[in-house]
Structures are given as structure tokens and as C-alpha cells.
């Protein structure tokens, strides 16, 4: 890469289903680096494999990026000087370069059908060997290296399907510098002659990826480490196309591992452990099963970003909470971690709690109303403004706020009958009644006055907090846990509190 080159990075997903959370992290690191360097962040949709293309997947990718605030400089929707940004719309370009490689002897035409190759593969397997279309076999297969020019032409004229394969040189070393992995080298004898143009005229990932990175002036290729071995083929393609001075800087990101370590995090882990592995909810078009994403599980976008940023990158000190601007400021490619990063969902929840606690109440309410309208259908805004901050420290995920505060919205609380049985003492009935009557009449109905009234009652009646307060809380909320009782009473207001106290006096004795 030339040193004066503008930083241009791309996120290049294939629209074959939901975006895995690892893909989101790749997008994030690309975004952070682009913003940090004042460069460009590009979305390129790699949809050349028409058989794997899934309806709605591109839209899903865009919506995910938008939810997370990863704004694009160029992409299929925003356009840009190097478009189009969907590979399916750039077909002619790839064909041209496949032809060029053919003309220059860096590629060849192969007629072997899928069935031919499947059969050879099977033969190899029966001998416990793996078949690779490479220098050891290419001379005895159906390709333009072995067939006469006339025969090749005849077959083409007869409409026989063919692919174009790259001719990988023998006995060479191909290598590249990777920011994370440092020097990576491959022996070309290990590499197969990858198909670069398929029978339908569409390029494969390898050709399209290299042609586009070159044409879109991509300076850094930041992607998951599963693409490392493809990079060897890519470097060869750059050399064959005469673009060796334009090879981008490669940055291969470590794997995201299962919560318990041991292997790559998969969609199945999400199902098995009931944890989100997608940014947004996704319904599999084949099975019609729906998996909820981070958004539906109740994670805020900022918390999701913060969690993902630290999954494979370290700021070099012990800071953990970073908003987007701070991340952009602190982000360094050189601090990407080499080893796999464990997907610690408890940590994700901790981040979310921190973000809930420090959210601006109005913004949080607006967010909840937008994404969880069903949770707060009952409350008006000023009521919610008072309730939500009472719970942010007590929950990790947004839906838990609704669960825990349901007694503010429902007519009656869900009484924890076991606790009522344990705490309610018939011999104290007069005490409860006395306290409840006193509280119902407190004016103004404010937390300090309510608290003072309880203190006074306890003194006057020579009783203890432990005798009356649990019953008061059970009467108000139905459960023994929750925010400050007097704050809750003030927020509920005098008439609702009065109604609940009256009801408890009637109901609780019947539980005993
Ligand atoms: N289309 C590839 C993917 O689905 C892109 C890999 C790359 O960034 O080169 O991840």
C-alpha cells in the first residue's frame, strides 16, 4: 500500500442470511478505523453466489448497521464514486479480468463437471486422501491446459459449460504482512487452482473481492481470520493482474469463541444457550424459526458496540466504558488481540446495565417507545419518566424493567403469596391497619413525609420496621424486592396506594 493513500475500508458481507455478531464486530472495527483516520467506510454487498442469496438479508445488514450507528460513506443505498456497490451489478468488470488472466496464461478453462469432480473426490476419499484441483492433477483433467485449442473452441461452441480457474504457480512462496498475524506465508504447492469465474459467468468470491478492492481503492482489508487462507490466492491474483503495488494492508481479526471457550461461536450456541448471536431478530426463511437479536433481547446499541469493541481489541489500559467517540479516539489496529475472544454474555449484560444507568431518561424512554412499544403501552410519559430510573440499576436488559415494574401499570400487583404467608401475622392486624390508615392520610404525599410518618408510627407503637415494613411493601408491590418503598409510593400516588392498602387488609388474612 502506498503510504500517502487515503484510508478506505470496506465491510463486504454476503447476503446469505442474518449477520453473525462476528460480522458486526468486523464492521465495527472497519468503521472505527475509517473514522479515526478520517477515511471512508464502505459497504459492499458480495452477492455473486446467486444460489446462496437470501431475500431480505441485504436489508437486514443495512438495518443492523443503522441501529448500531455505523454510518456509511459509500454503499448500495448512498452510492459513491466507485459504485455500483453490489457485486451482482458489476459482472462485466469481472469477466474482463478473467479474460485478461486467460490471455496472459494465468488462468485456464476447465470443463470438468460437478459430477466428474464429485467422483474423483470420492475416489480420493476412499484412499483417505483429499482431492485438490492443483498442479498434481491438472494435467489429467478436462481443461485447456490439456485439450487442443480447437477442442476447447469446439466444446465452447457446442455450449458445454465451463469455468475459469487460476493457474497457481508451483514451488513458490506467497506471503503477506498482516497487522495482527505479522508475516504470513503459504507454499503454493498447498494451494488449489481456485475457480475464478463460474459457469454462469459470475465471478467467485476470490476474483470479485480482489477486483473490487483494487477498483474501490481499498487501503486496508479488515476481516475475520477465516479468510486468511484465501488471502494467499488473493495475493497471487494481485500479482497476476499486475497490481502488486496496490495490495492492501491485511488485518485478520481473531475468532469469537463460545462463552465457555472451546471453538467458534455458532448460531447453534445462540439457540442452545438462549443468547443472542445476531444484532437484530432474524427469521430463517427455510425453517421459519426466529432468533431474537441483541436489540430484541434489550441491549442498547451503545452497550452492544462497547461490548463488541473489547471483544478482540484492548485499549492498552483498564478502561472499559467507551462511547463511540472515545472508541474512535482510542482505537488502534496494532492493539487487536491475536488470540480468540470469548463471547462472555455476562459481560455484555454488565455493559448494558452500565449504559442503562447512565442513559438520559428521556432518550431511554424514546428508545423504549420506539423498540418496545408493547412494554409501555400503559404508561404516560411523565409516569414513565419517574419509574424507569428506579429500575436501571436493578436490571440488565430492557424487558426486565417492564417485568419488575409491572405493579406500577397493572391494577393489582402479583402477590408473592408465600412471602405474605410468612410475614403476615394475624395478631398484628391492628398495627397494619393503623399504619395503613396513617399513611393514606399523609399530606403532601411525598417520600420524606411518608417515611417520617412510618418512623413516627413505629415509635408511637413501640414496634419495629421488620414487623410492618415487609407487609407494607407486599401490599404496595406484591413482592419484597424493588426500589425505595417511599419513592415508589410517591410515584404511585395517594389514591392507588390507598386502594392497595385497603385491599391488602382484606386479602392477606385470607392467605393465612
Ligand atoms: N464476502 C465475504 C464475507 O462474507 C467477505 C470477506 C472479506 O471481507 O473479504 O465475509
Short mmCIF file of C-alpha atoms and ligand atoms in Angstrom, two decimals:
data_model
loop_
_atom_site.label_atom_id
_atom_site.label_comp_id
_atom_site.label_asym_id
_atom_site.label_seq_id
_atom_site.Cartn_x
_atom_site.Cartn_y
_atom_site.Cartn_z
CA UNK A 1 0.00 0.00 0.00
CA UNK A 2 1.34 3.40 -0.88
CA UNK A 3 1.96 5.45 2.25
CA UNK A 4 0.12 8.53 1.06
CA UNK A 5 -3.01 6.57 0.22
CA UNK A 6 -6.28 7.68 1.71
CA UNK A 7 -7.69 5.18 4.21
CA UNK A 8 -10.59 3.39 2.58
CA UNK A 9 -12.04 0.29 4.18
CA UNK A 10 -14.95 -1.88 3.28
CA UNK A 11 -17.33 -4.19 5.04
CA UNK A 12 -18.13 -6.86 2.46
CA UNK A 13 -20.79 -9.27 3.69
CA UNK A 14 -22.52 -11.85 1.55
CA UNK A 15 -26.30 -11.58 1.89
CA UNK A 16 -26.78 -15.24 2.74
CA UNK A 17 -28.68 -14.86 6.00
CA UNK A 18 -28.51 -12.90 9.21
CA UNK A 19 -25.35 -11.07 10.06
CA UNK A 20 -23.48 -13.01 12.72
CA UNK A 21 -22.22 -10.96 15.65
CA UNK A 22 -18.65 -11.63 14.44
CA UNK A 23 -19.57 -9.86 11.22
CA UNK A 24 -20.86 -6.94 13.23
CA UNK A 25 -17.54 -6.72 15.03
CA UNK A 26 -15.75 -6.73 11.66
CA UNK A 27 -17.97 -3.87 10.51
CA UNK A 28 -17.30 -2.01 13.75
CA UNK A 29 -13.51 -2.29 13.52
CA UNK A 30 -13.63 -1.12 9.91
CA UNK A 31 -15.83 1.80 10.92
CA UNK A 32 -13.66 2.80 13.90
CA UNK A 33 -10.51 2.69 11.83
CA UNK A 34 -12.05 4.71 8.99
CA UNK A 35 -13.33 7.37 11.38
CA UNK A 36 -10.08 7.52 13.32
CA UNK A 37 -8.06 8.03 10.14
CA UNK A 38 -10.53 10.43 8.54
CA UNK A 39 -11.05 7.85 5.80
CA UNK A 40 -14.03 6.19 4.14
CA UNK A 41 -16.20 3.33 5.33
CA UNK A 42 -17.83 1.42 2.51
CA UNK A 43 -20.48 -1.27 2.37
CA UNK A 44 -20.06 -3.71 -0.48
CA UNK A 45 -22.59 -6.46 -0.93
CA UNK A 46 -20.88 -9.64 -2.14
CA UNK A 47 -23.80 -11.33 -3.82
CA UNK A 48 -22.19 -13.19 -6.69
CA UNK A 49 -23.35 -16.56 -5.42
CA UNK A 50 -26.93 -16.34 -6.56
CA UNK A 51 -27.75 -19.75 -5.13
CA UNK A 52 -26.96 -18.67 -1.59
CA UNK A 53 -28.57 -15.26 -1.78
CA UNK A 54 -31.38 -14.81 0.73
CA UNK A 55 -34.22 -12.36 0.30
CA UNK A 56 -34.12 -9.64 2.92
CA UNK A 57 -30.54 -10.29 4.01
CA UNK A 58 -29.10 -7.12 2.49
CA UNK A 59 -31.82 -5.05 4.08
CA UNK A 60 -31.10 -6.77 7.39
CA UNK A 61 -27.40 -5.89 7.13
CA UNK A 62 -28.17 -2.25 6.45
CA UNK A 63 -30.69 -2.06 9.27
CA UNK A 64 -28.17 -3.62 11.67
CA UNK A 65 -25.50 -1.07 10.79
CA UNK A 66 -28.00 1.71 11.16
CA UNK A 67 -29.22 0.51 14.56
CA UNK A 68 -25.61 0.46 15.78
CA UNK A 69 -24.80 3.89 14.36
CA UNK A 70 -22.18 2.61 11.92
CA UNK A 71 -22.81 5.20 9.25
CA UNK A 72 -21.62 4.57 5.72
CA UNK A 73 -19.78 6.85 3.34
CA UNK A 74 -20.45 4.70 0.29
CA UNK A 75 -22.75 1.76 -0.29
CA UNK A 76 -25.61 0.38 -2.38
CA UNK A 77 -28.06 2.94 -1.00
CA UNK A 78 -25.85 6.00 -0.67
CA UNK A 79 -23.93 5.36 -3.90
CA UNK A 80 -20.46 6.84 -4.31
CA UNK A 81 -17.71 7.35 -6.86
CA UNK A 82 -16.72 3.67 -7.07
CA UNK A 83 -20.12 2.07 -7.46
CA UNK A 84 -22.14 0.07 -8.03
CA UNK A 85 -21.66 -1.47 -4.61
CA UNK A 86 -23.44 -4.74 -5.24
CA UNK A 87 -21.21 -7.25 -6.95
CA UNK A 88 -24.11 -8.67 -8.95
CA UNK A 89 -24.23 -5.28 -10.70
CA UNK A 90 -20.53 -5.35 -11.60
CA UNK A 91 -20.49 -8.59 -13.56
CA UNK A 92 -18.89 -7.21 -16.75
CA UNK A 93 -15.87 -5.94 -14.89
CA UNK A 94 -15.02 -9.38 -13.52
CA UNK A 95 -15.47 -11.08 -16.87
CA UNK A 96 -12.99 -8.66 -18.37
CA UNK A 97 -10.31 -9.54 -15.83
CA UNK A 98 -10.97 -13.26 -16.05
CA UNK A 99 -10.38 -12.95 -19.80
CA UNK A 100 -7.20 -10.96 -19.20
CA UNK A 101 -5.88 -13.68 -16.91
CA UNK A 102 -6.73 -16.28 -19.54
CA UNK A 103 -4.99 -14.29 -22.26
CA UNK A 104 -1.87 -13.90 -20.18
CA UNK A 105 -1.70 -17.57 -19.26
CA UNK A 106 -2.54 -17.07 -15.59
CA UNK A 107 -5.80 -18.91 -15.88
CA UNK A 108 -7.33 -21.70 -17.88
CA UNK A 109 -10.70 -23.04 -18.93
CA UNK A 110 -11.93 -26.21 -17.24
CA UNK A 111 -14.83 -28.35 -18.43
CA UNK A 112 -14.93 -30.85 -15.57
CA UNK A 113 -18.49 -31.11 -14.41
CA UNK A 114 -19.61 -31.18 -10.80
CA UNK A 115 -20.31 -34.90 -11.22
CA UNK A 116 -16.80 -35.58 -12.61
CA UNK A 117 -15.24 -33.78 -9.70
CA UNK A 118 -17.51 -35.42 -7.13
CA UNK A 119 -16.46 -38.81 -8.44
CA UNK A 120 -12.75 -38.02 -8.27
CA UNK A 121 -13.22 -36.59 -4.81
CA UNK A 122 -14.84 -39.82 -3.73
CA UNK A 123 -12.01 -41.89 -5.14
CA UNK A 124 -9.54 -39.81 -3.19
CA UNK A 125 -11.60 -40.13 -0.04
CA UNK A 126 -11.70 -43.90 -0.37
CA UNK A 127 -7.90 -43.74 -0.27
CA UNK A 128 -8.09 -41.37 2.71
CA UNK A 129 -6.75 -38.52 0.63
CA UNK A 130 -8.16 -35.10 -0.06
CA UNK A 131 -8.66 -34.08 -3.63
CA UNK A 132 -7.41 -30.68 -4.70
CA UNK A 133 -7.56 -29.34 -8.24
CA UNK A 134 -3.88 -28.43 -8.41
CA UNK A 135 -0.57 -28.96 -10.16
CA UNK A 136 -0.53 -32.65 -9.29
CA UNK A 137 -3.74 -33.40 -11.19
CA UNK A 138 -4.49 -30.54 -13.55
CA UNK A 139 -2.64 -32.17 -16.43
CA UNK A 140 -5.04 -35.11 -16.48
CA UNK A 141 -8.33 -33.25 -16.19
CA UNK A 142 -10.69 -31.70 -18.73
CA UNK A 143 -9.12 -28.32 -19.24
CA UNK A 144 -7.48 -26.03 -21.74
CA UNK A 145 -4.04 -26.98 -20.46
CA UNK A 146 -4.51 -30.46 -21.88
CA UNK A 147 -7.03 -30.12 -24.68
CA UNK A 148 -6.10 -28.64 -28.03
CA UNK A 149 -7.21 -25.08 -28.76
CA UNK A 150 -9.53 -26.48 -31.41
CA UNK A 151 -11.12 -28.93 -28.98
CA UNK A 152 -11.62 -26.17 -26.42
CA UNK A 153 -13.30 -23.99 -29.05
CA UNK A 154 -15.46 -26.88 -30.23
CA UNK A 155 -16.67 -27.55 -26.72
CA UNK A 156 -17.42 -23.89 -26.11
CA UNK A 157 -19.25 -23.65 -29.44
CA UNK A 158 -21.24 -26.74 -28.53
CA UNK A 159 -22.40 -24.92 -25.41
CA UNK A 160 -20.57 -27.09 -22.91
CA UNK A 161 -20.44 -25.36 -19.55
CA UNK A 162 -17.01 -24.34 -18.31
CA UNK A 163 -15.36 -22.46 -15.51
CA UNK A 164 -12.16 -20.44 -15.43
CA UNK A 165 -9.54 -21.47 -12.88
CA UNK A 166 -6.44 -19.60 -11.81
CA UNK A 167 -3.18 -21.34 -12.59
CA UNK A 168 -1.37 -21.40 -9.28
CA UNK A 169 2.42 -21.44 -9.81
CA UNK A 170 4.40 -24.37 -8.44
CA UNK A 171 7.16 -24.27 -5.83
CA UNK A 172 6.76 -20.68 -4.81
CA UNK A 173 6.19 -18.98 -1.53
CA UNK A 174 3.38 -16.48 -1.38
CA UNK A 175 3.21 -14.23 1.61
CA UNK A 176 1.87 -11.02 3.05
CA UNK A 177 2.23 -8.84 6.10
CA UNK A 178 -0.77 -8.95 8.37
CA UNK A 179 -1.19 -6.31 11.06
CA UNK A 180 -2.36 -8.94 13.55
CA UNK A 181 -0.61 -12.09 12.35
CA UNK A 182 2.59 -10.39 11.14
CA UNK A 183 4.29 -12.29 8.31
CA UNK A 184 2.03 -14.99 6.86
CA UNK A 185 3.37 -17.31 4.17
CA UNK A 186 1.99 -20.18 2.12
CA UNK A 187 3.69 -22.72 -0.09
CA UNK A 188 1.93 -22.50 -3.46
CA UNK A 189 2.05 -26.29 -3.70
CA UNK A 190 -0.53 -26.31 -0.91
CA UNK A 191 -2.95 -24.14 -2.87
CA UNK A 192 -5.58 -25.34 -5.33
CA UNK A 193 -6.41 -23.77 -8.68
CA UNK A 194 -9.41 -21.83 -7.47
CA UNK A 195 -12.31 -21.22 -9.79
CA UNK A 196 -12.42 -17.50 -10.54
CA UNK A 197 -15.32 -17.41 -12.98
CA UNK A 198 -18.21 -19.83 -12.70
CA UNK A 199 -20.20 -21.50 -15.47
CA UNK A 200 -22.95 -18.88 -15.10
CA UNK A 201 -20.44 -16.16 -15.89
CA UNK A 202 -20.41 -14.91 -12.33
CA UNK A 203 -17.09 -14.48 -10.58
CA UNK A 204 -16.29 -16.35 -7.40
CA UNK A 205 -15.58 -14.53 -4.18
CA UNK A 206 -11.83 -14.53 -4.84
CA UNK A 207 -11.85 -12.74 -8.18
CA UNK A 208 -14.64 -10.33 -7.34
CA UNK A 209 -13.09 -9.46 -3.99
CA UNK A 210 -9.69 -8.62 -5.46
CA UNK A 211 -11.04 -6.77 -8.49
CA UNK A 212 -13.29 -4.69 -6.29
CA UNK A 213 -10.75 -3.96 -3.59
CA UNK A 214 -8.46 -2.72 -6.32
CA UNK A 215 -11.08 -0.67 -8.13
CA UNK A 216 -12.55 0.75 -4.98
CA UNK A 217 -9.07 1.79 -3.85
CA UNK A 218 -9.33 -0.17 -0.62
CA UNK A 219 -6.31 0.55 1.58
CA UNK A 220 -6.94 -1.94 4.41
CA UNK A 221 -8.77 -5.25 4.35
CA UNK A 222 -10.06 -5.83 7.86
CA UNK A 223 -11.91 -9.14 8.10
CA UNK A 224 -12.29 -12.34 10.09
CA UNK A 225 -9.40 -14.75 10.37
CA UNK A 226 -11.31 -17.45 8.47
CA UNK A 227 -10.28 -15.58 5.30
CA UNK A 228 -6.55 -15.89 5.92
CA UNK A 229 -6.00 -18.85 3.62
CA UNK A 230 -7.97 -17.16 0.82
CA UNK A 231 -5.58 -14.25 1.12
CA UNK A 232 -2.81 -16.36 -0.41
CA UNK A 233 -4.91 -16.72 -3.56
CA UNK A 234 -5.74 -13.04 -3.45
CA UNK A 235 -2.10 -12.02 -3.30
CA UNK A 236 -1.40 -14.25 -6.30
CA UNK A 237 -4.27 -12.60 -8.17
CA UNK A 238 -2.89 -9.13 -7.40
CA UNK A 239 0.46 -10.26 -8.80
CA UNK A 240 -1.07 -11.85 -11.89
CA UNK A 241 -3.11 -8.75 -12.61
CA UNK A 242 -0.05 -6.54 -12.25
CA UNK A 243 -1.41 -4.85 -9.18
CA UNK A 244 1.27 -5.88 -6.70
CA UNK A 245 1.89 -2.26 -5.72
CA UNK A 246 -1.74 -1.99 -4.69
CA UNK A 247 -2.05 -4.92 -2.35
CA UNK A 248 -4.00 -3.62 0.63
CA UNK A 249 -2.80 -3.91 4.18
CA UNK A 250 -4.39 -7.07 5.62
CA UNK A 251 -5.81 -7.21 9.12
CA UNK A 252 -7.29 -10.57 10.12
CA UNK A 253 -9.38 -10.44 13.27
CA UNK A 254 -9.32 -13.22 15.88
CA UNK A 255 -12.19 -15.65 16.19
CA UNK A 256 -15.06 -15.08 18.58
CA UNK A 257 -15.21 -18.16 20.79
CA UNK A 258 -18.10 -19.86 22.57
CA UNK A 259 -18.94 -18.50 26.06
CA UNK A 260 -17.13 -21.46 27.60
CA UNK A 261 -14.15 -21.10 25.23
CA UNK A 262 -13.53 -24.15 23.06
CA UNK A 263 -14.39 -23.40 19.46
CA UNK A 264 -16.02 -20.76 17.38
CA UNK A 265 -19.28 -19.20 18.50
CA UNK A 266 -22.05 -20.51 16.29
CA UNK A 267 -25.70 -19.87 15.66
CA UNK A 268 -26.41 -23.15 17.44
CA UNK A 269 -24.77 -21.82 20.61
CA UNK A 270 -27.27 -18.99 20.47
CA UNK A 271 -30.19 -21.38 20.32
CA UNK A 272 -28.75 -23.77 22.90
CA UNK A 273 -27.87 -21.15 25.47
CA UNK A 274 -30.63 -18.76 24.63
CA UNK A 275 -28.24 -15.91 23.97
CA UNK A 276 -28.31 -13.51 21.05
CA UNK A 277 -25.70 -14.06 18.33
CA UNK A 278 -27.30 -11.69 15.83
CA UNK A 279 -27.68 -7.92 16.10
CA UNK A 280 -31.39 -7.97 15.20
CA UNK A 281 -34.09 -10.57 15.18
CA UNK A 282 -33.92 -12.93 12.22
CA UNK A 283 -36.44 -15.41 10.89
CA UNK A 284 -34.86 -18.20 8.94
CA UNK A 285 -36.81 -18.30 5.66
CA UNK A 286 -36.49 -22.08 5.40
CA UNK A 287 -37.31 -23.22 8.90
CA UNK A 288 -39.35 -20.15 9.85
CA UNK A 289 -37.63 -20.18 13.24
CA UNK A 290 -36.98 -16.78 14.72
CA UNK A 291 -33.94 -15.91 16.80
CA UNK A 292 -34.00 -12.67 18.69
CA UNK A 293 -31.08 -10.32 18.31
CA UNK A 294 -29.28 -8.03 20.72
CA UNK A 295 -31.89 -5.37 20.01
CA UNK A 296 -34.91 -7.50 20.89
CA UNK A 297 -33.15 -9.02 23.90
CA UNK A 298 -32.98 -5.48 25.27
CA UNK A 299 -29.40 -4.39 24.69
CA UNK A 300 -28.82 -0.75 23.84
CA UNK A 301 -26.81 -0.09 20.67
CA UNK A 302 -24.11 1.76 22.60
CA UNK A 303 -23.64 -1.13 25.02
CA UNK A 304 -23.53 -3.63 22.16
CA UNK A 305 -20.86 -1.56 20.42
CA UNK A 306 -18.84 -1.18 23.61
CA UNK A 307 -19.01 -4.93 24.29
CA UNK A 308 -18.00 -5.86 20.74
CA UNK A 309 -15.21 -3.30 20.60
CA UNK A 310 -13.47 -5.02 23.50
CA UNK A 311 -14.01 -8.48 22.03
CA UNK A 312 -10.66 -8.74 20.31
CA UNK A 313 -9.20 -5.30 20.91
CA UNK A 314 -7.66 -3.81 24.01
CA UNK A 315 -7.23 -0.10 24.69
CA UNK A 316 -3.97 -0.85 26.49
CA UNK A 317 -5.26 0.29 29.88
CA UNK A 318 -8.07 -0.87 32.15
CA UNK A 319 -10.78 1.43 30.88
CA UNK A 320 -13.92 -0.42 29.88
CA UNK A 321 -16.64 2.11 29.17
CA UNK A 322 -16.23 3.91 25.87
CA UNK A 323 -18.79 5.80 23.88
CA UNK A 324 -18.37 5.83 20.12
CA UNK A 325 -16.25 8.97 20.07
CA UNK A 326 -13.95 7.62 22.73
CA UNK A 327 -13.63 4.36 20.84
CA UNK A 328 -12.73 6.16 17.64
CA UNK A 329 -10.14 8.11 19.57
CA UNK A 330 -8.61 5.10 21.31
CA UNK A 331 -8.85 2.52 18.52
CA UNK A 332 -5.56 1.19 17.13
CA UNK A 333 -5.18 -1.71 14.73
CA UNK A 334 -1.93 -2.58 16.50
CA UNK A 335 -3.87 -3.37 19.66
CA UNK A 336 -6.03 -6.04 18.14
CA UNK A 337 -5.51 -9.22 20.11
CA UNK A 338 -4.15 -12.31 18.39
CA UNK A 339 -5.92 -14.99 20.38
CA UNK A 340 -9.62 -15.80 20.10
CA UNK A 341 -12.00 -13.70 22.20
CA UNK A 342 -14.51 -15.47 24.43
CA UNK A 343 -18.10 -14.36 23.92
CA UNK A 344 -18.87 -13.51 27.53
CA UNK A 345 -22.56 -12.73 27.57
CA UNK A 346 -22.46 -11.79 31.28
CA UNK A 347 -20.03 -9.07 30.33
CA UNK A 348 -22.41 -7.90 27.61
CA UNK A 349 -25.14 -7.68 30.24
CA UNK A 350 -22.87 -5.75 32.57
CA UNK A 351 -22.17 -3.24 29.82
CA UNK A 352 -25.85 -2.91 29.14
CA UNK A 353 -26.58 -2.23 32.79
CA UNK A 354 -23.92 0.49 32.83
CA UNK A 355 -25.46 2.05 29.75
CA UNK A 356 -28.97 1.85 31.22
CA UNK A 357 -27.80 3.51 34.44
CA UNK A 358 -26.08 6.33 32.61
CA UNK A 359 -28.71 6.85 29.93
CA UNK A 360 -30.52 10.13 29.73
CA UNK A 361 -34.04 9.23 30.90
CA UNK A 362 -35.75 10.99 28.03
CA UNK A 363 -33.59 9.31 25.44
CA UNK A 364 -34.09 5.95 27.08
CA UNK A 365 -37.85 6.40 27.08
CA UNK A 366 -37.83 7.44 23.45
CA UNK A 367 -35.78 4.33 22.67
CA UNK A 368 -38.10 2.05 24.62
CA UNK A 369 -41.14 3.57 22.97
CA UNK A 370 -39.61 3.00 19.56
CA UNK A 371 -38.42 -0.56 20.02
CA UNK A 372 -40.57 -1.92 22.85
CA UNK A 373 -43.90 -0.16 22.36
CA UNK A 374 -45.79 -3.12 23.78
CA UNK A 375 -43.93 -2.90 27.08
CA UNK A 376 -45.08 0.59 27.88
CA UNK A 377 -48.40 0.84 26.21
CA UNK A 378 -49.97 1.66 29.56
CA UNK A 379 -47.89 4.40 30.99
CA UNK A 380 -47.95 8.01 30.00
CA UNK A 381 -44.64 9.69 29.50
CA UNK A 382 -44.37 11.60 32.77
CA UNK A 383 -45.27 8.46 34.74
CA UNK A 384 -42.57 6.51 32.87
CA UNK A 385 -40.04 9.26 33.45
CA UNK A 386 -40.40 8.66 37.15
CA UNK A 387 -40.48 4.88 37.02
CA UNK A 388 -37.71 3.92 34.62
CA UNK A 389 -34.79 5.45 36.53
CA UNK A 390 -35.86 3.42 39.59
CA UNK A 391 -35.02 0.20 37.79
CA UNK A 392 -31.95 0.80 35.65
CA UNK A 393 -29.60 -0.25 38.44
CA UNK A 394 -31.64 -3.34 39.15
CA UNK A 395 -31.79 -4.84 35.67
CA UNK A 396 -29.51 -5.77 32.81
CA UNK A 397 -31.92 -5.80 29.89
CA UNK A 398 -34.77 -3.52 28.89
CA UNK A 399 -37.62 -6.06 29.13
CA UNK A 400 -36.65 -6.67 32.75
CA UNK A 401 -37.62 -3.09 33.54
CA UNK A 402 -41.15 -3.86 32.43
CA UNK A 403 -41.22 -7.16 34.31
CA UNK A 404 -40.00 -5.65 37.52
CA UNK A 405 -42.13 -2.54 37.41
CA UNK A 406 -45.35 -4.20 36.26
CA UNK A 407 -47.12 -3.28 39.54
CA UNK A 408 -46.97 0.35 38.51
CA UNK A 409 -49.03 -0.38 35.43
CA UNK A 410 -51.37 -3.19 36.43
CA UNK A 411 -54.42 -2.68 38.57
CA UNK A 412 -53.19 -5.08 41.21
CA UNK A 413 -49.73 -6.42 41.91
CA UNK A 414 -48.89 -10.07 41.54
CA UNK A 415 -48.73 -11.03 45.19
CA UNK A 416 -45.94 -13.30 46.36
CA UNK A 417 -48.28 -15.45 48.40
CA UNK A 418 -45.51 -17.39 50.10
CA UNK A 419 -43.99 -14.21 51.44
CA UNK A 420 -47.36 -12.94 52.56
CA UNK A 421 -47.92 -16.20 54.45
CA UNK A 422 -44.54 -15.90 56.07
CA UNK A 423 -44.76 -12.24 57.06
CA UNK A 424 -48.40 -11.59 57.79
CA UNK A 425 -49.18 -12.11 61.49
CA UNK A 426 -52.88 -12.04 62.33
CA UNK A 427 -52.06 -10.76 65.82
CA UNK A 428 -50.57 -7.64 64.22
CA UNK A 429 -53.62 -6.82 62.19
CA UNK A 430 -54.39 -3.68 64.18
CA UNK A 431 -50.87 -2.46 63.72
CA UNK A 432 -51.07 -2.90 59.95
CA UNK A 433 -54.44 -1.17 59.86
CA UNK A 434 -53.20 1.70 62.00
CA UNK A 435 -50.13 2.23 59.83
CA UNK A 436 -52.04 1.98 56.58
CA UNK A 437 -54.64 4.48 57.72
CA UNK A 438 -51.96 6.90 58.83
CA UNK A 439 -50.14 6.61 55.50
CA UNK A 440 -53.26 7.05 53.41
CA UNK A 441 -53.75 10.42 55.02
CA UNK A 442 -50.23 11.81 54.61
CA UNK A 443 -50.20 15.25 53.01
CA UNK A 444 -48.32 16.06 50.87
CA UNK A 445 -47.93 12.54 49.60
CA UNK A 446 -44.14 12.75 49.28
CA UNK A 447 -41.44 10.28 50.11
CA UNK A 448 -39.97 12.25 53.02
CA UNK A 449 -43.36 12.78 54.62
CA UNK A 450 -44.26 9.13 54.12
CA UNK A 451 -41.02 8.00 55.65
CA UNK A 452 -41.46 10.36 58.60
CA UNK A 453 -44.98 9.03 59.13
CA UNK A 454 -43.69 5.46 59.31
CA UNK A 455 -40.93 6.44 61.73
CA UNK A 456 -43.40 8.21 63.95
CA UNK A 457 -45.79 5.27 63.84
CA UNK A 458 -43.06 2.86 64.86
CA UNK A 459 -42.09 5.00 67.81
CA UNK A 460 -45.65 5.63 68.94
CA UNK A 461 -46.49 1.95 68.78
CA UNK A 462 -43.25 0.59 70.15
CA UNK A 463 -42.88 -1.69 67.19
CA UNK A 464 -40.13 -2.45 64.69
CA UNK A 465 -39.56 -1.83 61.00
CA UNK A 466 -39.24 -5.57 60.42
CA UNK A 467 -42.76 -6.09 61.69
CA UNK A 468 -44.62 -3.64 59.48
CA UNK A 469 -42.48 -2.68 56.52
CA UNK A 470 -42.49 -6.05 54.70
CA UNK A 471 -46.29 -6.09 54.84
CA UNK A 472 -46.41 -2.52 53.59
CA UNK A 473 -44.16 -3.42 50.67
CA UNK A 474 -46.14 -6.58 49.85
CA UNK A 475 -49.32 -4.52 49.90
CA UNK A 476 -47.88 -1.93 47.52
CA UNK A 477 -45.84 -4.07 45.12
CA UNK A 478 -46.73 -7.69 45.83
CA UNK A 479 -43.06 -8.61 46.24
CA UNK A 480 -40.36 -7.85 48.77
CA UNK A 481 -37.71 -6.58 46.40
CA UNK A 482 -37.72 -3.36 44.47
CA UNK A 483 -36.68 0.27 44.65
CA UNK A 484 -37.06 2.52 47.69
CA UNK A 485 -40.54 1.93 49.07
CA UNK A 486 -41.34 5.55 49.82
CA UNK A 487 -40.24 6.70 46.40
CA UNK A 488 -42.46 4.03 44.88
CA UNK A 489 -45.42 5.19 46.96
CA UNK A 490 -44.92 8.79 45.95
CA UNK A 491 -44.74 7.84 42.26
CA UNK A 492 -47.87 5.66 42.51
CA UNK A 493 -49.75 8.46 44.18
CA UNK A 494 -52.14 8.60 47.05
CA UNK A 495 -55.25 7.08 45.53
CA UNK A 496 -53.57 3.99 44.07
CA UNK A 497 -51.63 3.42 47.29
CA UNK A 498 -54.78 3.80 49.34
CA UNK A 499 -56.62 1.32 47.16
CA UNK A 500 -53.84 -1.24 47.50
CA UNK A 501 -53.53 -0.84 51.26
CA UNK A 502 -57.27 -1.39 51.68
CA UNK A 503 -57.15 -4.46 49.51
CA UNK A 504 -54.19 -5.97 51.35
CA UNK A 505 -56.06 -5.65 54.63
CA UNK A 506 -58.88 -7.70 53.16
CA UNK A 507 -56.83 -10.12 51.12
CA UNK A 508 -53.82 -11.02 53.23
CA UNK A 509 -55.72 -12.66 56.11
CA UNK A 510 -57.35 -14.98 53.57
CA UNK A 511 -53.92 -16.29 52.54
CA UNK A 512 -53.08 -17.47 56.03
N1 LIG B 1 -17.99 -11.81 1.39
C1 LIG B 1 -17.05 -12.17 2.41
C2 LIG B 1 -17.86 -12.43 3.68
O1 LIG B 1 -18.96 -12.82 3.56
C3 LIG B 1 -16.07 -11.05 2.58
C4 LIG B 1 -14.79 -11.39 3.24
C5 LIG B 1 -13.87 -10.22 3.06
O2 LIG B 1 -14.03 -9.23 3.78
O3 LIG B 1 -13.05 -10.25 2.17
O4 LIG B 1 -17.43 -12.25 4.79
#
